[in-house]
XYZ file of C-alpha atoms in Angstrom:
773
model
C 9.863 146.558 85.604
C 13.344 148.044 85.903
C 15.442 146.459 88.545
C 17.228 148.451 91.210
C 20.111 147.893 93.589
C 19.151 148.236 97.225
C 21.837 148.946 99.874
C 20.051 148.763 103.214
C 21.871 150.426 106.068
C 20.103 148.752 108.959
C 22.611 147.291 111.487
C 25.497 148.386 109.257
C 28.232 150.893 110.164
C 28.299 154.042 108.149
C 30.988 154.374 105.521
C 30.759 158.063 104.728
C 30.754 160.829 107.318
C 30.303 164.569 107.001
C 34.026 165.133 106.260
C 34.390 162.246 103.873
C 35.655 159.928 106.588
C 34.100 156.778 107.634
C 31.539 157.621 110.263
C 27.903 158.453 110.844
C 25.206 155.981 109.850
C 22.963 155.069 106.958
C 19.273 155.865 107.296
C 17.013 152.878 106.722
C 15.335 154.445 103.742
C 18.556 155.445 102.066
C 18.290 152.683 99.508
C 19.858 153.390 96.185
C 17.301 152.655 93.461
C 18.846 152.481 90.001
C 17.042 152.135 86.731
C 18.541 149.742 84.209
C 20.569 152.304 82.214
C 22.436 153.443 85.363
C 23.618 150.045 86.623
C 27.154 150.714 85.441
C 27.286 154.046 87.299
C 26.022 152.398 90.481
C 28.627 149.685 90.046
C 31.415 152.292 89.955
C 29.989 154.073 92.984
C 29.879 150.844 94.924
C 33.510 150.110 94.159
C 34.362 153.679 95.168
C 32.757 153.156 98.573
C 34.496 149.846 99.038
C 37.857 151.399 98.323
C 37.236 154.062 100.966
C 36.009 151.678 103.661
C 38.527 150.663 106.389
C 39.284 146.968 106.771
C 38.207 146.710 110.399
C 34.766 148.294 109.923
C 33.042 145.954 107.484
C 33.995 143.238 105.072
C 33.428 143.014 101.353
C 31.170 139.998 101.868
C 28.945 142.014 104.233
C 28.555 144.706 101.623
C 27.844 142.153 98.895
C 25.224 140.431 101.039
C 23.391 143.735 101.336
C 23.033 144.156 97.579
C 19.555 143.333 96.243
C 18.245 143.223 92.698
C 14.678 144.335 93.072
C 11.688 143.841 90.808
C 8.518 143.998 92.898
C 5.361 145.603 91.611
C 5.176 147.982 94.575
C 7.893 150.221 93.133
C 6.227 153.463 92.129
C 7.443 156.522 90.372
C 9.313 157.576 93.487
C 11.546 154.517 93.367
C 12.112 154.940 89.645
C 13.318 158.462 90.243
C 15.718 157.252 92.887
C 14.369 159.358 95.752
C 16.209 159.047 99.035
C 15.490 160.070 102.558
C 18.142 162.640 103.364
C 18.473 165.218 106.056
C 17.926 168.534 104.357
C 15.586 167.081 101.621
C 18.181 166.195 98.931
C 16.763 164.367 95.864
C 17.858 162.712 92.615
C 21.043 161.221 94.055
C 21.467 158.664 91.235
C 21.195 161.329 88.570
C 23.321 163.927 90.350
C 26.346 164.654 88.177
C 28.344 165.136 91.397
C 28.834 161.602 92.737
C 31.034 162.803 95.618
C 28.296 164.941 97.150
C 28.148 164.344 100.905
C 24.853 162.960 102.265
C 23.526 162.490 105.756
C 21.738 159.232 106.740
C 20.102 158.030 109.958
C 18.888 154.740 111.451
C 15.344 153.874 112.507
C 14.904 153.924 116.235
C 14.219 150.769 118.182
C 10.668 151.980 118.848
C 10.019 152.541 115.149
C 11.314 149.097 114.254
C 9.230 147.397 116.976
C 6.047 149.181 115.888
C 6.577 148.288 112.227
C 7.463 144.680 113.169
C 4.223 144.444 115.165
C 2.209 145.908 112.307
C 3.919 143.582 109.808
C 2.727 140.500 111.699
C -0.874 141.635 111.255
C -0.632 143.127 107.768
C 2.461 142.506 105.579
C 0.973 144.564 102.719
C -0.287 147.907 104.081
C -2.077 150.216 101.685
C -1.322 153.931 101.179
C -3.679 155.024 103.924
C -2.136 152.635 106.455
C 1.390 153.637 105.486
C 0.605 157.365 105.912
C -0.990 156.758 109.307
C 1.956 154.628 110.432
C 4.479 157.192 109.185
C 2.666 159.971 111.064
C 2.709 157.956 114.299
C 6.419 157.085 113.968
C 7.646 160.362 112.561
C 8.774 158.843 109.242
C 8.077 159.567 105.614
C 5.501 157.279 103.926
C 8.177 156.273 101.427
C 10.414 155.115 104.273
C 7.628 152.986 105.655
C 6.972 151.554 102.204
C 10.605 150.584 101.648
C 10.877 149.041 105.097
C 7.911 146.763 104.411
C 9.332 145.840 101.008
C 12.654 144.878 102.539
C 10.964 143.018 105.372
C 8.903 140.948 102.953
C 12.017 140.088 100.962
C 13.826 139.088 104.132
C 10.960 136.820 105.262
C 10.720 135.242 101.828
C 14.436 134.446 101.832
C 14.267 132.908 105.297
C 11.244 130.803 104.294
C 12.949 129.518 101.146
C 16.077 128.662 103.125
C 14.009 126.655 105.614
C 12.167 124.870 102.787
C 15.427 123.966 101.072
C 16.802 122.562 104.292
C 13.666 120.469 104.860
C 13.610 119.187 101.269
C 17.285 118.279 101.487
C 16.580 116.293 104.646
C 13.581 114.524 103.054
C 15.605 113.724 99.957
C 18.339 112.113 102.058
C 15.723 109.970 103.832
C 14.134 108.845 100.544
C 17.526 108.000 99.071
C 18.345 105.872 102.096
C 14.928 104.107 101.907
C 15.402 103.502 98.195
C 18.800 101.899 98.724
C 17.426 99.742 101.525
C 14.451 98.544 99.407
C 16.641 97.818 96.381
C 18.901 95.704 98.518
C 15.880 93.807 99.883
C 14.430 93.274 96.384
C 17.689 91.979 95.007
C 17.567 89.118 97.493
C 13.870 88.179 97.046
C 11.751 86.410 94.416
C 8.184 86.717 93.149
C 5.832 84.405 95.134
C 3.680 83.782 92.033
C 6.170 83.132 89.276
C 9.484 82.646 91.133
C 11.208 85.230 88.951
C 13.234 88.267 90.015
C 11.324 91.091 91.613
C 13.739 93.908 90.900
C 12.214 96.090 88.179
C 15.607 96.759 86.665
C 16.111 93.032 86.008
C 12.980 92.493 83.868
C 12.094 93.730 80.404
C 9.551 96.454 79.751
C 7.136 93.959 78.182
C 7.372 91.656 81.180
C 6.754 94.536 83.550
C 3.733 95.600 81.475
C 2.330 92.062 81.530
C 2.733 91.881 85.293
C 0.783 95.108 85.690
C -1.926 93.838 83.327
C -2.096 90.570 85.245
C -2.574 92.441 88.504
C -5.365 94.508 86.954
C -7.145 91.416 85.634
C -6.855 89.680 89.001
C -8.492 92.676 90.641
C -11.248 92.526 88.021
C -12.010 88.858 88.580
C -11.911 89.393 92.337
C -14.489 92.138 91.927
C -16.792 89.925 89.862
C -16.339 87.060 92.313
C -17.217 89.366 95.186
C -20.406 90.384 93.417
C -21.161 86.717 92.830
C -20.684 85.892 96.496
C -22.934 88.770 97.521
C -25.617 87.870 95.013
C -25.852 84.109 95.457
C -24.935 84.125 99.119
C -21.968 81.783 98.855
C -18.325 82.326 99.762
C -15.917 83.222 97.009
C -13.706 80.367 95.897
C -10.093 81.259 95.235
C -8.718 79.709 92.073
C -5.026 79.199 91.448
C -3.355 81.091 88.687
C -3.374 79.143 85.454
C -0.731 79.424 82.816
C -1.749 80.585 79.332
C -3.220 77.859 77.135
C -0.426 75.783 75.663
C -2.647 73.535 73.555
C -2.228 73.913 69.811
C -4.684 76.177 68.117
C -7.311 74.854 65.768
C -5.682 73.558 62.572
C -8.070 75.452 60.324
C -8.210 79.195 60.184
C -11.729 79.606 61.471
C -13.864 82.588 60.724
C -13.452 82.566 56.937
C -15.846 85.008 55.312
C -18.846 83.603 53.508
C -20.876 85.139 50.725
C -22.373 87.677 53.067
C -19.145 88.805 54.661
C -17.206 87.331 57.517
C -19.456 85.889 60.199
C -19.269 87.655 63.505
C -18.120 90.946 62.063
C -21.652 92.137 61.502
C -20.748 94.170 58.433
C -22.382 92.077 55.754
C -23.566 93.569 52.477
C -27.233 92.805 52.903
C -28.022 95.311 55.648
C -29.037 94.351 59.162
C -32.121 93.258 61.002
C -34.182 95.776 62.938
C -33.189 94.366 66.320
C -29.491 93.959 65.583
C -29.306 97.353 63.913
C -30.988 99.221 66.777
C -28.898 97.785 69.623
C -25.773 99.496 70.913
C -23.369 98.617 73.682
C -24.387 98.818 77.345
C -24.142 102.030 79.337
C -22.057 102.395 82.493
C -25.226 102.245 84.585
C -26.168 98.916 82.955
C -22.871 97.148 83.650
C -23.408 96.305 87.350
C -26.853 94.927 86.459
C -25.355 92.853 83.633
C -22.683 91.415 85.945
C -25.218 90.382 88.574
C -27.484 88.898 85.902
C -24.582 86.894 84.433
C -23.586 85.547 87.851
C -27.153 84.466 88.601
C -27.419 82.899 85.122
C -24.240 80.884 85.748
C -25.709 79.523 88.979
C -28.929 78.604 87.167
C -27.099 76.890 84.292
C -25.178 74.657 86.708
C -28.458 73.618 88.317
C -30.210 73.039 84.986
C -27.306 70.892 83.757
C -26.917 68.753 86.887
C -30.417 68.361 88.348
C -32.662 65.450 87.519
C -36.260 64.899 88.531
C -38.508 66.671 89.350
C -36.917 69.510 87.335
C -36.485 67.261 84.266
C -39.152 64.649 83.578
C -38.510 61.588 81.403
C -41.009 60.765 78.678
C -42.484 57.336 78.072
C -39.815 56.484 75.487
C -37.245 56.554 78.295
C -34.755 58.754 76.451
C -36.381 62.181 76.004
C -36.587 64.636 78.910
C -38.805 67.689 79.237
C -38.580 70.620 81.615
C -41.095 70.845 84.435
C -41.904 74.562 84.210
C -43.585 74.745 87.638
C -40.568 73.154 89.306
C -38.299 75.487 87.337
C -40.073 78.551 88.719
C -39.782 77.188 92.260
C -36.110 76.265 91.856
C -34.984 79.493 90.181
C -37.191 82.373 91.347
C -34.640 84.976 90.284
C -34.425 85.434 86.535
C -35.349 87.704 83.664
C -39.024 87.967 84.530
C -42.206 86.140 83.541
C -42.778 84.703 80.099
C -44.215 87.297 77.679
C -47.753 86.791 76.394
C -47.932 84.679 73.272
C -44.458 83.202 73.763
C -43.785 79.495 74.049
C -41.121 77.868 76.233
C -38.541 75.582 74.598
C -36.156 73.735 76.920
C -33.823 70.816 76.197
C -30.668 69.193 77.531
C -28.150 66.896 75.820
C -24.776 65.383 76.730
C -22.014 64.103 74.451
C -18.276 63.375 74.428
C -16.413 65.291 71.699
C -12.890 64.918 70.352
C -11.484 68.284 71.428
C -9.782 69.484 74.615
C -11.580 71.864 76.943
C -9.224 74.793 76.254
C -10.022 74.893 72.537
C -13.732 74.402 73.178
C -13.820 77.416 75.484
C -11.869 79.461 72.950
C -14.343 78.599 70.185
C -17.304 79.598 72.328
C -15.761 82.880 73.509
C -14.438 84.017 70.103
C -17.404 85.277 68.094
C -15.749 84.563 64.726
C -14.870 80.959 65.585
C -18.277 80.413 67.179
C -20.055 81.697 64.061
C -17.912 79.497 61.834
C -18.213 76.232 63.767
C -21.990 76.687 64.092
C -22.513 78.257 60.662
C -25.580 76.077 60.085
C -27.228 77.613 63.180
C -25.648 81.074 63.559
C -26.315 83.271 60.541
C -24.810 86.438 62.062
C -23.191 87.369 65.374
C -21.323 90.308 66.803
C -19.620 91.257 70.071
C -20.801 94.698 71.183
C -18.556 95.138 74.228
C -16.126 93.059 76.264
C -16.679 93.771 79.967
C -13.946 91.374 81.089
C -11.326 89.426 79.141
C -10.689 86.840 81.857
C -7.653 86.345 84.041
C -4.330 84.480 84.066
C -4.201 84.120 80.290
C -7.498 82.270 79.853
C -11.219 83.004 79.681
C -11.979 82.402 83.358
C -14.204 85.359 84.281
C -14.618 86.598 80.684
C -17.793 88.604 80.179
C -19.017 90.036 76.872
C -22.223 91.566 75.499
C -23.273 90.103 72.144
C -25.982 89.966 69.513
C -26.721 86.918 67.370
C -29.185 85.711 64.785
C -29.993 81.975 64.823
C -31.421 80.183 61.799
C -32.862 77.023 60.303
C -31.578 76.399 56.753
C -34.848 77.319 55.058
C -36.447 80.606 54.006
C -39.731 79.392 55.579
C -38.549 79.641 59.214
C -38.021 83.123 60.727
C -34.656 83.660 62.363
C -34.284 84.332 66.080
C -32.446 87.487 67.071
C -31.028 87.827 70.578
C -29.260 90.488 72.631
C -27.452 88.750 75.473
C -24.435 88.570 77.764
C -22.034 85.605 77.610
C -20.137 84.652 80.769
C -17.360 82.059 81.084
C -16.166 80.613 84.375
C -13.962 77.781 85.614
C -15.388 76.100 88.699
C -13.575 74.596 91.643
C -13.720 71.047 90.252
C -12.048 72.149 87.005
C -15.276 72.191 84.992
C -15.725 75.089 82.594
C -19.115 76.678 81.986
C -20.261 79.176 79.360
C -23.703 80.737 79.805
C -25.860 83.142 77.763
C -28.779 85.152 79.125
C -30.885 87.784 77.346
C -30.579 91.465 78.130
C -33.869 92.411 76.480
C -35.082 94.007 79.709
C -32.327 96.619 79.341
C -33.198 97.315 75.702
C -36.908 96.501 75.209
C -37.840 96.095 71.562
C -41.349 95.505 70.207
C -39.868 93.455 67.360
C -38.151 90.946 69.705
C -39.599 87.476 69.110
C -37.145 85.463 71.197
C -35.311 85.715 74.493
C -32.783 83.378 75.999
C -33.112 82.265 79.562
C -29.806 80.951 80.978
C -28.502 78.638 78.239
C -25.092 77.240 77.477
C -22.857 74.319 78.253
C -20.668 72.639 80.864
C -17.309 71.311 79.647
C -15.537 68.602 81.625
C -11.999 67.519 80.728
C -11.599 63.871 79.708
C -8.484 61.779 78.998
C -6.724 61.776 75.613
C -7.886 65.249 74.590
C -11.633 64.519 74.780
C -14.252 66.576 76.601
C -17.655 65.808 78.015
C -20.132 68.531 77.068
C -23.570 69.030 78.624
C -25.645 71.518 76.620
C -28.751 73.316 77.886
C -31.044 75.397 75.664
C -33.848 77.350 77.298
C -35.666 80.009 75.262
C -39.035 81.707 75.078
C -40.135 82.423 71.535
C -42.992 83.620 69.371
C -43.506 80.879 66.770
C -46.393 82.444 64.892
C -44.317 83.280 61.805
C -43.221 79.673 61.119
C -44.501 78.064 57.896
C -46.862 75.107 58.286
C -44.253 72.736 56.797
C -41.882 73.399 59.707
C -44.339 73.904 62.564
C -43.987 70.348 63.836
C -40.177 70.430 63.798
C -39.961 73.858 65.443
C -42.638 73.237 68.075
C -40.924 69.993 69.114
C -37.878 72.076 70.106
C -35.482 70.192 67.827
C -35.013 72.957 65.232
C -33.106 75.144 67.708
C -32.649 72.738 70.637
C -29.670 71.437 72.551
C -29.455 68.288 70.438
C -28.832 70.308 67.287
C -26.129 72.404 68.979
C -24.226 69.489 70.459
C -24.566 67.325 67.324
C -23.119 70.149 65.230
C -20.270 70.578 67.723
C -19.495 66.856 67.672
C -19.402 66.787 63.872
C -17.221 69.897 63.641
C -14.764 68.516 66.211
C -14.355 65.410 64.061
C -13.814 67.629 61.034
C -11.047 69.554 62.790
C -9.465 66.322 64.013
C -9.350 64.990 60.455
C -7.537 68.115 59.327
C -4.828 67.438 61.925
C -4.466 63.759 61.026
C -1.057 62.711 59.719
C -1.480 58.918 59.411
C -3.473 59.043 56.185
C -3.863 55.613 54.513
C -2.502 55.583 50.974
C -4.181 52.417 49.731
C -7.480 54.119 48.892
C -7.660 55.643 45.440
C -8.317 59.385 45.421
C -7.350 60.068 49.041
C -5.424 63.326 49.387
C -2.327 62.640 51.472
C -0.534 65.978 51.006
C -0.994 67.730 54.372
C -0.893 71.255 52.909
C -3.237 70.248 50.122
C -5.691 68.755 52.628
C -5.745 71.929 54.717
C -6.210 74.182 51.686
C -9.025 72.063 50.303
C -10.780 71.857 53.689
C -10.467 75.605 54.098
C -12.015 76.180 50.674
C -14.850 73.763 51.460
C -15.436 75.496 54.784
C -15.867 78.834 53.028
C -18.267 77.208 50.583
C -20.441 75.832 53.418
C -20.487 79.168 55.265
C -21.483 80.990 52.092
C -24.327 78.547 51.430
C -25.690 78.684 55.001
C -25.515 82.470 55.088
C -27.656 82.766 51.958
C -30.379 80.156 52.405
C -32.225 81.216 55.571
C -34.917 83.810 56.249
C -32.361 86.162 57.784
C -33.492 89.743 58.208
C -30.431 90.659 56.183
C -32.043 89.086 53.101
C -34.816 90.440 50.917
C -36.615 87.483 49.422
C -39.200 87.820 46.646
C -41.728 84.991 46.349
C -42.583 83.592 42.930
C -45.798 81.601 43.227
C -45.903 78.124 41.784
C -47.796 77.458 38.554
C -49.621 74.412 39.787
C -50.812 72.591 42.858
C -47.763 70.333 42.887
C -45.235 73.173 42.478
C -43.844 74.867 45.585
C -43.231 78.564 46.008
C -39.765 79.706 44.995
C -38.091 82.636 46.717
C -35.465 84.646 44.845
C -33.137 87.532 45.667
C -30.322 89.313 43.857
C -26.888 90.323 45.097
C -24.086 92.308 43.524
C -20.605 90.879 43.707
C -17.882 93.542 43.447
C -14.155 93.365 44.263
C -14.343 90.043 46.088
C -11.730 87.491 44.967
C -13.774 84.751 46.624
C -16.657 84.933 44.160
C -17.080 85.942 40.506
C -18.005 89.587 39.817
C -21.445 90.472 38.543
C -25.086 89.999 39.463
C -25.867 86.799 41.359
C -29.405 85.478 41.506
C -30.223 83.249 44.476
C -33.268 81.002 44.464
C -34.501 78.688 47.196
C -37.515 76.531 47.961
C -38.471 74.023 50.645
C -40.805 71.053 50.346
C -41.746 67.816 52.085
C -40.774 64.333 50.921
C -42.330 61.122 52.252
C -38.852 59.600 52.458
C -36.568 59.199 55.518
C -33.936 61.963 55.752
C -31.015 59.523 55.650
C -32.189 58.075 52.330
C -32.588 61.555 50.809
C -29.088 62.514 51.968
C -27.476 59.369 50.511
C -29.272 59.883 47.188
C -28.139 63.508 46.834
C -24.499 63.020 47.823
C -23.862 59.930 45.681
C -22.044 60.859 42.482
C -23.515 57.827 40.721
C -27.063 59.139 41.090
C -26.175 62.770 40.421
C -27.239 62.655 36.778
C -30.808 61.888 37.915
C -31.297 65.373 39.371
C -28.374 67.630 38.246
C -29.554 69.361 35.098
C -26.291 71.297 34.641
C -24.289 68.082 34.232
C -26.233 67.389 31.022
C -26.402 63.685 31.710
C -22.623 63.331 31.825
C -20.856 60.764 33.923
C -19.732 62.144 37.291
C -16.539 60.672 38.710
C -14.916 61.325 42.107
C -11.296 62.374 41.656
C -10.308 62.984 45.280
C -11.878 63.024 48.719
C -11.107 63.809 52.366
C -12.930 61.938 55.124
C -14.281 64.233 57.833
C -15.402 61.848 60.560
C -16.658 58.429 61.537
C -19.721 58.634 59.296
C -18.832 57.974 55.661
C -21.272 60.706 54.685
C -19.008 63.354 56.206
C -16.455 64.090 53.505
C -15.145 66.640 51.029
C -14.997 65.453 47.408
C -13.658 66.738 44.130
C -15.868 65.566 41.255
C -15.304 65.656 37.502
C -18.112 65.766 34.977
C -17.258 63.821 31.824
C -19.679 65.483 29.454
C -20.123 64.783 25.782
C -20.005 68.538 25.304
C -16.345 69.458 24.861
C -16.941 72.946 26.281
C -17.553 71.438 29.729
C -14.716 68.957 29.708
C -12.727 71.023 32.207
C -15.519 71.496 34.757
C -14.826 70.313 38.280
C -17.223 70.281 41.228
C -16.150 70.777 44.845
C -18.647 69.092 47.158
C -18.952 68.761 50.924
C -21.496 66.459 52.499
C -22.073 66.440 56.238
C -24.632 64.737 58.414
C -25.538 64.260 62.067
C -28.599 63.183 64.011
C -30.410 66.507 63.522
C -29.801 67.352 59.875
C -27.521 67.110 56.875
C -26.139 69.174 54.021
C -24.944 68.478 50.486
C -23.250 71.616 49.191
C -21.327 71.981 45.950
C -19.861 74.608 43.607
C -18.246 74.512 40.147
C -14.532 75.321 40.329
C -11.817 76.011 37.795
C -9.398 73.124 37.213
C -6.329 75.402 37.232
C -7.351 77.010 40.536
C -7.977 73.595 42.123
C -4.528 72.385 41.134
C -3.096 75.307 43.083
C -5.239 74.422 46.101
C -4.304 70.723 46.005
C -0.652 71.745 46.104
C -1.232 73.785 49.278
C -1.930 77.149 47.622
C -4.112 79.917 49.049
C -7.800 78.993 48.581
C -9.129 82.478 49.286
C -8.779 83.501 45.647
C -10.857 80.649 44.241
C -14.201 82.055 43.081
C -17.210 80.113 44.383
C -20.973 80.284 43.945
C -22.248 77.431 46.129
C -25.563 75.657 45.648
C -26.936 72.660 47.465
C -29.444 70.982 49.754
C -30.374 71.036 53.429
C -32.180 67.926 54.694
C -34.091 68.045 57.989
C -36.470 65.563 59.634
C -40.096 66.650 59.638
C -40.407 66.132 63.389
C -43.016 63.362 63.303
C -40.851 60.439 64.461
C -40.892 59.236 68.034
C -37.526 60.732 69.062
C -37.953 64.094 67.446
C -37.118 63.124 63.890
C -33.457 62.179 64.050
C -31.973 61.885 60.587
C -30.383 58.545 61.351
C -33.736 56.964 62.132
C -35.715 55.182 59.439
C -39.121 55.136 61.113
C -42.350 56.673 59.904
C -40.903 60.136 59.304
C -40.560 62.225 56.202
C -37.987 64.809 55.177
C -37.978 68.574 54.796
C -35.730 69.393 51.855
C -34.474 72.871 50.982
C -32.979 73.411 47.524
C -30.918 76.551 46.911
C -29.090 77.725 43.789
C -26.781 80.658 43.132
C -26.402 81.560 39.467
C -24.276 84.309 37.910
C -26.787 85.919 35.531
C -24.596 88.850 34.406
C -20.866 89.471 34.752
C -21.411 93.254 34.918
C -22.322 94.322 38.481
C -24.125 97.462 37.282
C -26.359 95.615 34.821
C -30.096 95.326 35.393
C -31.700 92.000 36.123
C -33.984 90.793 33.372
C -37.211 88.921 33.917
C -35.894 86.266 31.563
C -33.049 85.471 33.979
C -35.503 85.095 36.847
C -37.670 82.798 34.784
C -34.666 80.668 33.796
C -33.543 80.189 37.407
C -37.122 79.496 38.470
C -37.459 76.798 35.816
C -34.085 75.331 36.825
C -35.044 74.917 40.477
C -38.538 73.677 39.594
C -37.134 70.992 37.260
C -34.600 69.921 39.925
C -37.386 69.528 42.485
C -39.484 67.462 40.087
C -36.552 65.185 39.242
C -35.826 64.546 42.926
C -39.452 63.785 43.638
C -39.625 61.435 40.654
C -36.435 59.597 41.600
C -37.594 59.037 45.207
C -41.286 58.542 44.518
C -41.047 54.781 44.930
C -39.426 55.034 48.381
C -42.145 55.917 50.845
C -41.235 56.465 54.490
């Protein structure tokens, strides 16, 4: 809208009289409205008036203060035309070619001003009807009334802005003074937690960000602790801030991908089980329920780990304990509900001292990749769905995460156990760490669920010299109806998935990690690898080989096994499956055929393990060695038991085409089971590994054996016992049947692999036939 210049005459002496002299008075409505093209003319007129005004009547500043640049929407066509209120009805003053024309102005009376002031207080924006009525009562033109209200609104707005500016200036001065006072106080103080400077300007951006994150995490753990106190009815214990873990990380890079993809990632190439595939992360409404369930599960785990009789009853052998289910229900009435129909309870507790500090143990348990790797013989797949809390003060105290996992026995005859659960880690007042799992199946009911975990986990107590005392509790309810008859005794005894198997595996893996860190390697033994980098590379390669074997031998829902029936009464069923290997430097490209079978031997497990791992007896069962002499070139000891080692074997065959074949073998054993796993490797690639090179590019197709007790011995079939117990042996081969991934599998290839595994089984049976348990 065009702007105009307003020269109000209210309370201002007149400058132009009837005779051209200074005299008379301006009328209130005599405002000069100029459209944009006439600003220059108005400017000249204004200077003309100023030149004529006497010095003692008004000042130039008074005139300038009266000038207004107007732009309100209320200007109508009358303002655009520059109408003025003149005595005698003159019009078009701004377009009159005679700028010196004399005009007569008048002031508003005091009564008119008072009436309009009173009306303004009630209605600052009168409409046309109100303006006409007011003008009739006061004897003014409606346009005069309109301009008065416009000027009054502008005046009030200016006064209001001036008051606001004054107030803001006062507030700003107060804030500046407070800021200076606080800065001075901060410069002389220190942080009560860390002792460092508290002035923000004296710390880096990263440090400031970490402090904010630390405050957020402390609030989070306080919230969880408050829920815990409300739920279990005990006061919240305040724990001191702990510094971030300073212990060295594990020497091996855990979490190396196996044949089926990296454990814990959940993105393997075989697909996913129905339960694991259908589960998503928790909703916001579920999270408070999950937190309360985790807190109650932690309380229950502590009780299960520390209580004795009558909760745990000792058997007649004096060493085995069983859970008193009636006492359990009385002791822990809150839980995940009654046992489903058709499910069986399995509960066990074991304690052991392991060679690893408590910080690294907690890290392994709370990192899904490390957990899957260390327990690769038990955990076939695992995945973290959502982390509800990462812990506080740089450690896992208060960490809470929702997970899925699939647990296995190394045989295609035992169904895996899939679980959807929350894992909660907490440090208690006495310094003991606890990690507990509890199923969340009630939040996501699934008709295919065959297992649920009641509060299970472990207590970790720090011991001198880097050792830890671990108490493990396993408590599950499971449907065992899909287990093969060969394994029913082992599974029903609770030892296939029990606490003893978990803690024995942990003990063995801790020794393996300790051996990788060892620097005082004796050099007197022939074949011992003393190069530290070479040892680590070879152990890393062997670890990947073991993970690949364990991931491909079980009845995981990610596998599609096809059963080939045996040809005779003495021949066991063989299960086969095919996989395509594409763009993976860790295994050769093409079509890989896997075959596995399990059978019973009337021989103690320890004897079977020693027979299979001994290179001197290898020619009795290894058909691919063609009767050649097998010699150990190098080995790395992995623990106190001589059976725990990684070996590099050479086959001295009469056939010159196989003269360069090497075999990488890892044998491992504990009281619950043992493995002998091997894979042919290229001699050039192994030289790189032994010199500390990257082992990830060495192609492997592992085969091997898993030896388990049959569960008939007095103490649950421990592998180290030589009583009246037999062995459950699983044989698994992986053979590259075609180097082209897009090729079709021929029936001849299947028959060849089937004959290979059948002949191996017969040779083992024949070699051990004279050794009856």
